[in-house]
XYZ file of C-alpha atoms in Angstrom:
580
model
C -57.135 -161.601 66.022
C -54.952 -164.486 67.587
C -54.539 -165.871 63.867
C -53.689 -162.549 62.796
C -50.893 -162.327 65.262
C -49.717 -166.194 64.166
C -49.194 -164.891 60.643
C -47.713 -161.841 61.334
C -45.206 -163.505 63.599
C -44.559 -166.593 61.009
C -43.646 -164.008 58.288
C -41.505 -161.850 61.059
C -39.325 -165.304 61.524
C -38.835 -165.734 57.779
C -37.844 -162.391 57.171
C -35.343 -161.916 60.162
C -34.106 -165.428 60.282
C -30.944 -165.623 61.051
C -30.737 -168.387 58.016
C -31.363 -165.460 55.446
C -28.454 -162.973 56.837
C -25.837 -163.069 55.137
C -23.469 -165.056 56.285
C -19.675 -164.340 54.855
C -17.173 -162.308 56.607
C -13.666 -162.249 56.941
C -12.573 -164.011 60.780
C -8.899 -162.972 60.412
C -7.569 -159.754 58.616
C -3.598 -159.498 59.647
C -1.274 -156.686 57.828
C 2.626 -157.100 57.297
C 4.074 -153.698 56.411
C 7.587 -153.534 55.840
C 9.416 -150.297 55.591
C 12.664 -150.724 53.439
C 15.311 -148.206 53.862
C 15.183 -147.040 49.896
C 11.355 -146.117 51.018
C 9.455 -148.731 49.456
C 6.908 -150.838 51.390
C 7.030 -154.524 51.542
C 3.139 -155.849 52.062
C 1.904 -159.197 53.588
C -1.874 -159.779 53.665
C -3.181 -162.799 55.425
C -6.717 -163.174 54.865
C -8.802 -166.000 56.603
C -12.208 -166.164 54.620
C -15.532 -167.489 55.936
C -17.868 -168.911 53.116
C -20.178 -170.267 55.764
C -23.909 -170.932 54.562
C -22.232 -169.501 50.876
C -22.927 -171.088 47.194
C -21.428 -170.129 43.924
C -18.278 -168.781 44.976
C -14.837 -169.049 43.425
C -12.759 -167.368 45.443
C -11.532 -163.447 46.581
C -10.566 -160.372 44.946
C -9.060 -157.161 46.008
C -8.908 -153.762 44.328
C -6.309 -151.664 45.295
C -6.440 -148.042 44.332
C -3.117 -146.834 42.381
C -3.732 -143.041 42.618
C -1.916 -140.834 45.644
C -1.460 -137.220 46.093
C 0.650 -135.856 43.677
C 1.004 -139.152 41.669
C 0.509 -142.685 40.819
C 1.665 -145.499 43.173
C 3.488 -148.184 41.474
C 2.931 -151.863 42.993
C 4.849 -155.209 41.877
C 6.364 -158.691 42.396
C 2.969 -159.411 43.514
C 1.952 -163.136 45.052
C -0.875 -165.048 46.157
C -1.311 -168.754 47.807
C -4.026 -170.000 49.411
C -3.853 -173.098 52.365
C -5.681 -175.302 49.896
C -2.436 -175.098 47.522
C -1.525 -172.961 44.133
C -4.460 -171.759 42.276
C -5.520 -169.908 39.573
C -4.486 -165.452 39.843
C -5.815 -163.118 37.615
C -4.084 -159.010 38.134
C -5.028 -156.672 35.826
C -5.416 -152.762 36.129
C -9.060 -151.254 35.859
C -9.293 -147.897 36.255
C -6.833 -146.772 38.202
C -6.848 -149.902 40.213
C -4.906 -152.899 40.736
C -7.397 -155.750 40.656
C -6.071 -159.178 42.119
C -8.883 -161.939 41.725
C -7.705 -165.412 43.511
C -9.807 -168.402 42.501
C -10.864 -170.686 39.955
C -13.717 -170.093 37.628
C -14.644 -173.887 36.854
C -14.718 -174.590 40.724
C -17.048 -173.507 43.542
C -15.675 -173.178 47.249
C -17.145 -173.402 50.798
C -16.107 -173.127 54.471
C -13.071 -171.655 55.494
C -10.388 -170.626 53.742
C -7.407 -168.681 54.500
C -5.322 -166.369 51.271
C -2.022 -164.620 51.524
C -1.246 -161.551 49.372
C 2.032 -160.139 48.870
C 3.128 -157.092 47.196
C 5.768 -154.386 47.005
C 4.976 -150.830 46.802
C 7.771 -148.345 45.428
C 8.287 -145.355 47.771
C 4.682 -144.486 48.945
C 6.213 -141.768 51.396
C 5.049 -137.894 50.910
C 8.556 -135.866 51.760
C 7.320 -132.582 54.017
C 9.114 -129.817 56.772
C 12.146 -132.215 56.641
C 9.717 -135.940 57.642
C 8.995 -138.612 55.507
C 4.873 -139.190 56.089
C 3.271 -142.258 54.991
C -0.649 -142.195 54.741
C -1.351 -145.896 54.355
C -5.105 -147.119 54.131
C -4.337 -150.592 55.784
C -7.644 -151.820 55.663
C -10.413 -149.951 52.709
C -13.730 -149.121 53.282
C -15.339 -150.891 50.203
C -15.361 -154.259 51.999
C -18.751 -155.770 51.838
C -18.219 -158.064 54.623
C -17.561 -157.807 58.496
C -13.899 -158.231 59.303
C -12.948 -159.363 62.686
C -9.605 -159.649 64.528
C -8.046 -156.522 62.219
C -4.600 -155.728 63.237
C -1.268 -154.803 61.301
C 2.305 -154.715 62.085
C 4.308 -152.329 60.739
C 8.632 -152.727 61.080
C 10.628 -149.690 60.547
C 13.668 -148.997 58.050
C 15.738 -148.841 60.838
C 15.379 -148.522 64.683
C 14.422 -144.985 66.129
C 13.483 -143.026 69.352
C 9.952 -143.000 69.888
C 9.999 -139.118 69.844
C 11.367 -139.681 66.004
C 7.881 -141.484 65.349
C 4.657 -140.324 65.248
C 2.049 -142.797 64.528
C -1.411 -142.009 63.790
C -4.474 -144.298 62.896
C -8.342 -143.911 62.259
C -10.850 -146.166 62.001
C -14.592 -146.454 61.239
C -16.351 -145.433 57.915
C -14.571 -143.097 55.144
C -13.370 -139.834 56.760
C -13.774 -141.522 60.324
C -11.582 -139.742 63.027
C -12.553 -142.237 65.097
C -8.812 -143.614 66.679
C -7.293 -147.049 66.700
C -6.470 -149.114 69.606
C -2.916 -147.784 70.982
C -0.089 -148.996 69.135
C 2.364 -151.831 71.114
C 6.344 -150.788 70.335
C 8.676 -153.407 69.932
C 11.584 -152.218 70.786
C 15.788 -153.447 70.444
C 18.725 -154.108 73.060
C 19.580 -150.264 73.045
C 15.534 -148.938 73.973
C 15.029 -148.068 70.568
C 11.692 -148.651 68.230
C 12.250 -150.894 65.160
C 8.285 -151.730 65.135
C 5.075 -151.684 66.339
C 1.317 -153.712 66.488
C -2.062 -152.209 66.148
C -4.620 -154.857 66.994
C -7.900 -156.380 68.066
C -9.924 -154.273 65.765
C -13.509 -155.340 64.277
C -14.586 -153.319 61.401
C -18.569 -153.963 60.082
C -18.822 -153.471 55.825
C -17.452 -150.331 54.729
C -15.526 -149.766 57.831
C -11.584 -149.681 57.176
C -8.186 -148.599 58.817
C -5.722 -145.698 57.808
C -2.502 -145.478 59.670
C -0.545 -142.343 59.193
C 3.316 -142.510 59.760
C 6.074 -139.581 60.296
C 9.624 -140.577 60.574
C 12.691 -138.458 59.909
C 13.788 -137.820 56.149
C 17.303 -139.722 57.371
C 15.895 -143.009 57.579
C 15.054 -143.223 54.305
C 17.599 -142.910 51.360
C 17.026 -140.498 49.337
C 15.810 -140.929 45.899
C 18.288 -141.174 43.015
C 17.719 -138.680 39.942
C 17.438 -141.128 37.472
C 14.406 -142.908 39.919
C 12.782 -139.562 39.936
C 13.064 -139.334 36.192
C 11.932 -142.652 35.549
C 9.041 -141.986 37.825
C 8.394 -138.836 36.178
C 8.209 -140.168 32.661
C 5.632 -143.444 33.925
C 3.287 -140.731 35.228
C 3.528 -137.703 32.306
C 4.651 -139.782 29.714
C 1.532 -139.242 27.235
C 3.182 -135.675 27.231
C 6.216 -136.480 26.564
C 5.023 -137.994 23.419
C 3.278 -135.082 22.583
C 6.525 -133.179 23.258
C 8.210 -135.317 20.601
C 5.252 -135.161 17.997
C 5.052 -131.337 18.630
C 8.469 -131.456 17.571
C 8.334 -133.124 14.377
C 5.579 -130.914 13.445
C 7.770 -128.021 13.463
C 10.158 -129.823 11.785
C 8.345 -130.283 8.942
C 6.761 -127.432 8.945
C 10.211 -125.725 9.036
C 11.548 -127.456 5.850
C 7.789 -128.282 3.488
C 5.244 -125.617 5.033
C 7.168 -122.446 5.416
C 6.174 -119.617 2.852
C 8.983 -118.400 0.826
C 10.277 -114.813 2.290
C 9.273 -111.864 -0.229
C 10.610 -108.789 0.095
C 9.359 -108.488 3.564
C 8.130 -104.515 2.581
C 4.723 -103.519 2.102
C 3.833 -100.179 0.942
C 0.129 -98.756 -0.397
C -1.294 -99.936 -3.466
C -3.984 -97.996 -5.541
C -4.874 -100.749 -8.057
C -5.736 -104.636 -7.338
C -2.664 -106.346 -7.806
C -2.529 -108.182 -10.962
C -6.476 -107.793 -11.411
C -6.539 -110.857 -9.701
C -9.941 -112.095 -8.735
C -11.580 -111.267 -5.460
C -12.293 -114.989 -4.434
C -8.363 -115.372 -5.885
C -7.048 -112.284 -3.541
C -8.975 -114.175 -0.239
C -7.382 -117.616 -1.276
C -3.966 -115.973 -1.030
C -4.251 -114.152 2.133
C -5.950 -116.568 3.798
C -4.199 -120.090 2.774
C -6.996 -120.877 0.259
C -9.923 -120.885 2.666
C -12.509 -119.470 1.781
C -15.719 -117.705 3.936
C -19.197 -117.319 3.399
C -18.558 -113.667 3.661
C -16.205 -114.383 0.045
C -19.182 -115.713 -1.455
C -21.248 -112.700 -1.216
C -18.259 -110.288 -1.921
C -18.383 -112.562 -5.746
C -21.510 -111.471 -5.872
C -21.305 -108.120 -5.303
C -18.488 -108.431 -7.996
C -20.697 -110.104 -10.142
C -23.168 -106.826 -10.147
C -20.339 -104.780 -10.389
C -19.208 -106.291 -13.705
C -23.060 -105.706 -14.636
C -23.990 -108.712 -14.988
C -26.448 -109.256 -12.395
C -28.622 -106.472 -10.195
C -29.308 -107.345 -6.700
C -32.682 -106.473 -5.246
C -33.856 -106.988 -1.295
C -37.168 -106.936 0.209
C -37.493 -106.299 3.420
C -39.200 -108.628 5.892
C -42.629 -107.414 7.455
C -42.867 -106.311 10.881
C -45.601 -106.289 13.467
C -45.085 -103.901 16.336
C -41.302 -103.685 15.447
C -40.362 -107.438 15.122
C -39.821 -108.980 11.923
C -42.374 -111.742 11.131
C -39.824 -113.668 8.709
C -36.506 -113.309 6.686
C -35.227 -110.514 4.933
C -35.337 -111.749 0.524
C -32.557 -111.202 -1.712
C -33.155 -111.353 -5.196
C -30.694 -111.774 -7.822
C -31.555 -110.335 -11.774
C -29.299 -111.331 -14.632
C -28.824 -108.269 -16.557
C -27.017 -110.050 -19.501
C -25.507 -112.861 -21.023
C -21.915 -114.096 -19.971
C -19.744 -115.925 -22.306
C -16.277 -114.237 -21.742
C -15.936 -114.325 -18.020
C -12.974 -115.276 -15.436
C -13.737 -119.334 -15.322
C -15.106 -118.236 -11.677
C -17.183 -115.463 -12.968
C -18.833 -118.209 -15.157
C -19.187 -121.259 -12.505
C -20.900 -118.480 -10.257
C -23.414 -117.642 -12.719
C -24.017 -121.363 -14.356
C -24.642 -122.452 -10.262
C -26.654 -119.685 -9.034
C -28.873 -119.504 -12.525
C -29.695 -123.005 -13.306
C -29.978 -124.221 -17.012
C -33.106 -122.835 -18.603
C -32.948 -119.825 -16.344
C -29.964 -117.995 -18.073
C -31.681 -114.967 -20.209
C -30.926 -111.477 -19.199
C -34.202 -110.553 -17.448
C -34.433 -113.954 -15.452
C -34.021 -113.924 -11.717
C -33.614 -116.026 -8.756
C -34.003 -115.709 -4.574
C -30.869 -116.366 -2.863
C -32.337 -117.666 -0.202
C -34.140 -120.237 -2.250
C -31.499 -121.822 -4.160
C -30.637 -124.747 -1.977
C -27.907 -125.745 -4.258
C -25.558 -123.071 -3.758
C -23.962 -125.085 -0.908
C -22.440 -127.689 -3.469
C -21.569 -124.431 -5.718
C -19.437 -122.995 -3.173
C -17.669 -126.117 -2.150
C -16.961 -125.989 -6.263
C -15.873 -122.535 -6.232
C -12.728 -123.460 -3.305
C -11.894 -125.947 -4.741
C -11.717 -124.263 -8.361
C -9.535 -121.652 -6.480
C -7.595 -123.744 -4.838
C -6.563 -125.724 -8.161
C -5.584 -122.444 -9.877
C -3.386 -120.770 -6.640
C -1.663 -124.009 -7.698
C -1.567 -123.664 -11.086
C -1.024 -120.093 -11.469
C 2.095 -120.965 -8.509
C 0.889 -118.673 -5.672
C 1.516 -121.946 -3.758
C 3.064 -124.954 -3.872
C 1.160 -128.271 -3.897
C 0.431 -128.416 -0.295
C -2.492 -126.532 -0.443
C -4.409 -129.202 -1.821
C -3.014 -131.966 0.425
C -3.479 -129.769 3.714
C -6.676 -128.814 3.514
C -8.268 -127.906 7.201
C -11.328 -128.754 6.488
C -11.138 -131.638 4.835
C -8.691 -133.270 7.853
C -11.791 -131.649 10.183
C -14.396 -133.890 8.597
C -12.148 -136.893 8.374
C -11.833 -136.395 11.842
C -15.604 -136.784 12.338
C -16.152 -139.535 10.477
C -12.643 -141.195 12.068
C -13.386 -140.263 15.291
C -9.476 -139.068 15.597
C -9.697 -139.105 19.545
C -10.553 -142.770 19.880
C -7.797 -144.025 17.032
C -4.833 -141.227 19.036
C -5.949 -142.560 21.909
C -5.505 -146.540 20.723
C -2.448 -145.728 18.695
C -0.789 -144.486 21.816
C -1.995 -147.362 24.285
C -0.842 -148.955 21.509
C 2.739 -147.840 21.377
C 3.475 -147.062 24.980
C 2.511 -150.583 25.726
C 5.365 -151.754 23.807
C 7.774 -149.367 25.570
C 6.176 -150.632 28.707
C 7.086 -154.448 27.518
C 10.677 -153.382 26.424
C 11.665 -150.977 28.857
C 9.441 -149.728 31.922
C 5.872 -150.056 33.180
C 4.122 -146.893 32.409
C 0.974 -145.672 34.710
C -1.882 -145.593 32.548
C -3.768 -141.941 33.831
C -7.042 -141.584 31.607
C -7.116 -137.970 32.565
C -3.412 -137.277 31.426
C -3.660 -139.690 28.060
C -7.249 -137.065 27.223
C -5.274 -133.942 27.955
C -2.292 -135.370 25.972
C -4.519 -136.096 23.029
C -6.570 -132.753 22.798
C -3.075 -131.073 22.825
C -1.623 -133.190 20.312
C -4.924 -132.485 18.272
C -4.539 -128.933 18.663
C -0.956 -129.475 17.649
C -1.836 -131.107 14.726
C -4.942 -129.025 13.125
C -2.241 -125.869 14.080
C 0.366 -128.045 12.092
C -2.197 -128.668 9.125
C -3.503 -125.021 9.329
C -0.030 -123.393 8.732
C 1.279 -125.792 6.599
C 0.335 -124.601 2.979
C 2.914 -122.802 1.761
C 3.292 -119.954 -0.504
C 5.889 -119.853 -3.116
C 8.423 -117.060 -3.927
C 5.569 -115.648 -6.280
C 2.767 -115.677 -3.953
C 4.896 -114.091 -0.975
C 5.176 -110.946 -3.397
C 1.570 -110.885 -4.791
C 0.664 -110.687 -0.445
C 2.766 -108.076 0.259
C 0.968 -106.364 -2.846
C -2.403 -107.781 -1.185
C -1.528 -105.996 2.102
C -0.523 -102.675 0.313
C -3.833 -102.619 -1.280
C -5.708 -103.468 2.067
C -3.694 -100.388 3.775
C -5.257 -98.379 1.097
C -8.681 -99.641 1.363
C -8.570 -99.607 4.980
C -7.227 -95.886 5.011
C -9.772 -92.546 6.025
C -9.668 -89.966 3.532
C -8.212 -87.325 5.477
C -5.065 -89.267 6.123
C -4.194 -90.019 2.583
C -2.124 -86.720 1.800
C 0.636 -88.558 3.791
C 0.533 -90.948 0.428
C 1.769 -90.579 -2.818
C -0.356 -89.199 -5.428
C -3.851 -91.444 -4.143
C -6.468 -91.701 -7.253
C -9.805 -89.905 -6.272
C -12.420 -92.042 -4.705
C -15.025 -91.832 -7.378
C -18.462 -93.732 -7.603
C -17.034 -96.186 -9.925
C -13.551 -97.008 -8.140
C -15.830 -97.687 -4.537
C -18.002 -100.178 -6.560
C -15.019 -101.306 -8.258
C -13.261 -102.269 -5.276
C -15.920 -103.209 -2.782
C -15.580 -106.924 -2.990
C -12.374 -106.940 -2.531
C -12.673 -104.242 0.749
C -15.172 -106.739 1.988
C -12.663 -110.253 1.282
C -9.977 -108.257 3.177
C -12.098 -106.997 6.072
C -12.132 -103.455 5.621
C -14.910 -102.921 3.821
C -16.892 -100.328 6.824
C -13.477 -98.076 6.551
C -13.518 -98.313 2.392
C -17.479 -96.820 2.851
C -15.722 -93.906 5.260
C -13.005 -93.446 3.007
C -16.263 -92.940 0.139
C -18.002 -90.741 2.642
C -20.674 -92.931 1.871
C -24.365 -91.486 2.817
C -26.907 -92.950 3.391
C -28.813 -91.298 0.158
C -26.538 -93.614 -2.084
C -26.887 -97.189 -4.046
C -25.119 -98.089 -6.886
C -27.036 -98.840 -10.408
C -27.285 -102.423 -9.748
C -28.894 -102.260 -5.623
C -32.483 -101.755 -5.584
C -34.729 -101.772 -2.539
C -33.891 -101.134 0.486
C -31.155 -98.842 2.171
C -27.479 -99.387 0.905
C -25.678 -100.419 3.771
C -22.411 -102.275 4.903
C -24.949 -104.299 7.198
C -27.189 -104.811 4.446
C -24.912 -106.294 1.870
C -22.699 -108.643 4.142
C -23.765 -109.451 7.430
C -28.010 -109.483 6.826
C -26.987 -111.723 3.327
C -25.194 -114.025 5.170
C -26.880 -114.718 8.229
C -30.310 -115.028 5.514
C -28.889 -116.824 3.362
C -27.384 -119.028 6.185
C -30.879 -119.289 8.039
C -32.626 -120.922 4.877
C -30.055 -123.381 4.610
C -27.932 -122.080 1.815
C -24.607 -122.984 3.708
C -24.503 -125.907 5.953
C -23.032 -125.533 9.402
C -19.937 -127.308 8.084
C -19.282 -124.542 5.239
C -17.501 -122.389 7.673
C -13.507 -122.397 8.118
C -12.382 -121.934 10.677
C -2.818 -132.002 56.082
C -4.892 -134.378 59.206
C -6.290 -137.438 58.592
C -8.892 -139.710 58.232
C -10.272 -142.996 57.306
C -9.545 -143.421 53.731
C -7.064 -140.128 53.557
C -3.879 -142.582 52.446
C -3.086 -144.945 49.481
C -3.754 -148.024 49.186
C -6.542 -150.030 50.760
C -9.529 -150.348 48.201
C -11.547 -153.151 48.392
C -12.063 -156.554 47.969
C -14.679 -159.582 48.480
C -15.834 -162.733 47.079
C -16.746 -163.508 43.594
């Protein structure tokens, strides 16, 4: 039992030794604040550094936070010394911080040694009910070390009453209301205050001092209009840029990507204008991109023309819920040699070679290559809007979706984002130091990006031509879209016969009308066209179920789509700082 207590009291010595504590800490900590009448803030710190019982150390650092309420603080003509002489000063900005490391990497330090730190801080004051207030953290709580003998002096702009000034400080760990020692006034010849001494405070690691000042809005000058500007634009100026790009979007777009006017009348239209294609008729409405919903109005086109029949077979269900995917298959019904060039590509992709004769068929849902087919098809349509001079070449050279995948593949946030680092830290070389916010420069660039797929979305233009043929487009749509009883109020309106509703169902269904073309029908639900067979003809049936099948089995890949107190660390300033 006695050994027992030997060991246990050998191993208590080595693991509370005083030998093993750690043994740096700062012995003085002494603040110069000095208030200049334009409102900025002269600062003087005078650091006396222990690196008792300490190896491997170069030297200090501080960090000193650059964000305040409602802004950015902006800190120069900064200095450092040290009592040993001139050596080496790294500053730098790190996230939002102003990082000053003192030291020199090649050589190792001990004992005492004592830095100085001087910077000047550009108006720092909050203006509020007619006071300037200054929430200063003298001292930050992310000191690692134990700092004793803490005090700061702060001199006024100019001398005041002491019922001008109200002086507040906290101390203790962050958010501490814990108060300060009393402040000592110094006062002049006439009984006024022109400073005053906080002192003989020890703070233990992550303890720190705030100080918050009032004094009247006259003792400061006020601030010019061009320094408010210029502190305007070094805190919002990734939005200014995008201001400026904005603009020369719409410049562009005023002169290159407007469509020519038409006639700027649209009246109803009984027959498809030009008997354009339905794939050609979406292309023009809606800037040459194309939908998986136009894909299966070409097909229903396609058995309209007779050359294919479409069948579906139902999925099973057990007790009400379908056990797997509804089954469309297509039949050719004969052979194609004279078709519309799109006709033909449909056909040659959807029946491969050796599966062409009349009699032949193919599930939809199975024919994994119709993805590369349809990226054919937009493209083939977008080539003849050109030719045919619907619009003019920008089409092809603004194309949303490819600019959406080069995105991807770019990664266009990181290269905006470098590009305007980039840039602004020119400006910042030639003219002024800009604050660089990571919060503002991400907003900036998702607006700019929104700007710019807007820009590249609008920008295909139409010619004289194809402004006409859409006003034509539009007529016809006001006729598809159009109930039966309201048609007496137009002019002579053909008859809505089996034929003309199969006729013009694809293009009802590329134009988005094609529930109020089945009501202008009076479509029931006893009727199907010669080419459906299966189940029920419905608007559900040959649209939304075909896509989301066909989408399900991987048909279309996802990418086929278009589409006021106070407290402890309450102020600027402050931070932290140690050894390194």
């Amino acid at each position: 039992m006695k050994k027992t207590l030997i060991v246990i009291g050998i191993l208590s010595s080595l693991v509370f030794s005083p030998v093993g504590v750690f043994a740096e800490k700062i012995d003085d900590y002494n603040i110069d604040l000095q208030i200049q009448q334009n409102g900025n803030v002269s600062v003087v710190e005078r650091i006396t550094y222990n690196f008792e019982n300490v190896v491997d150390k170069h030297g200090i650092y501080r960090k000193i936070p650059l964000e305040k309420k409602g802004g950015f603080l902006s800190i120069k003509d900064i200095y450092t010394s040290v009592d040993t002489g001139i050596t080496d000063t790294k500053i730098d900005t790190q996230n939002n911080q102003l990082l000053i490391k003192i030291g020199n990497p090649t050589e190792t330090i001990s004992g005492i040694r004592k830095y100085s730190i001087a910077y000047n801080i550009e108006r720092p004051f909050v203006s509020k009910n007619n006071k300037e207030n200054l929430f200063f953290n003298v001292v930050g709580t992310d000191w690692d070390v134990s700092i004793n003998n803490g005090s700061f002096l702060v001199t006024l702009p100019l001398p005041l009453s002491e019922n001008e000034i109200e002086i507040s400080c906290f101390v203790g760990e962050n958010l501490s209301t814990n108060s300060c020692p009393s402040p000592k006034l110094s006062f002049d010849k006439h009984g006024l205050v022109n400073a005053f001494l906080i002192d003989s405070i020890n703070l233990k690691p992550h303890e720190g001092i705030t100080l918050k000042l009032s004094i009247p809005k006259s003792s400061l000058t006020p601030t010019s209009l061009i320094d408010r500007c210029i502190n305007f634009l070094r805190l919002f100026w990734p939005f200014l840029i995008v201001g400026i790009l904005g603009i020369i979007f719409l410049i562009i777009w005023y002169k290159k990507g407007r469509d020519t006017k038409g006639t700027g009348v649209v009246v109803p239209e009984y027959e498809v204008p030009e008997k354009m294609h339905p794939l050609m008729v979406a292309g023009i409405i809606r800037q040459g991109r194309l939908s998986q919903k136009d894909f299966v109005a070409s097909i229903i086109n396609l058995a309209h023309l007779g050359f294919i029949s479409i069948e579906i077979k139902k999925a099973k269900k057990i007790l009400n819920v379908k056990t797997g995917n509804d089954v469309y298959t297509l039949k050719l019904e004969k052979p194609y040699s004279n078709v519309d060039s799109l006709d033909k590509e449909l056909l040659d992709g959807i029946f491969v070679e050796g599966n062409r004769m009349p009699g032949d068929s193919v599930d939809l849902s199975d024919n994994l290559g119709i993805n590369e087919l349809w990226k054919k098809i937009k493209d083939k349509v977008k080539t003849r809007l050109v030719e045919e001079e619907y619009f003019t070449k920008s089409l092809k050279r603004f194309d949303l979706n490819y600019h959406i995948q080069f995105s991807k593949k770019l990664n266009i946030g990181i290269v905006l984002i470098f590009v305007i680092v980039f840039l602004t830290k020119i400006f910042e070389v030639l003219f002024i130091p800009l604050i660089f916010n990571l919060t503002y420069i991400s907003i900036a660039v998702i607006i700019l990006a929104i700007f710019y797929f807007f820009f590249i979305y609008n920008y295909p233009a139409k010619t004289k031509k194809g402004s006409l043929i859409e006003e034509k487009i539009k007529g016809f749509k006001m006729y598809l879209s159009i109930a039966e009883k309201h048609r007496i109020h137009f002019e002579n309106p053909p008859e809505v016969t089996t034929e003309k509703f199969s006729e013009y169902l694809s293009y009802a269904i590329v134009l988005g009308v094609e529930n109020y073309w089945a009501k202008a029908f009076n479509m029931n639900d006893d009727y199907k066209p010669i080419w459906w067979h299966g189940s029920d003809f419905t608007m559900y049936n040959i649209t939304t179920n075909m896509i989301a099948t066909t989408s399900v089995n991987g048909v279309f890949s996802s990418s086929s789509g278009d589409f006021d107190g106070g407290s402890v660390g309450s102020g600027v300033g402050g931070g932290e700082g140690g050894s390194w």
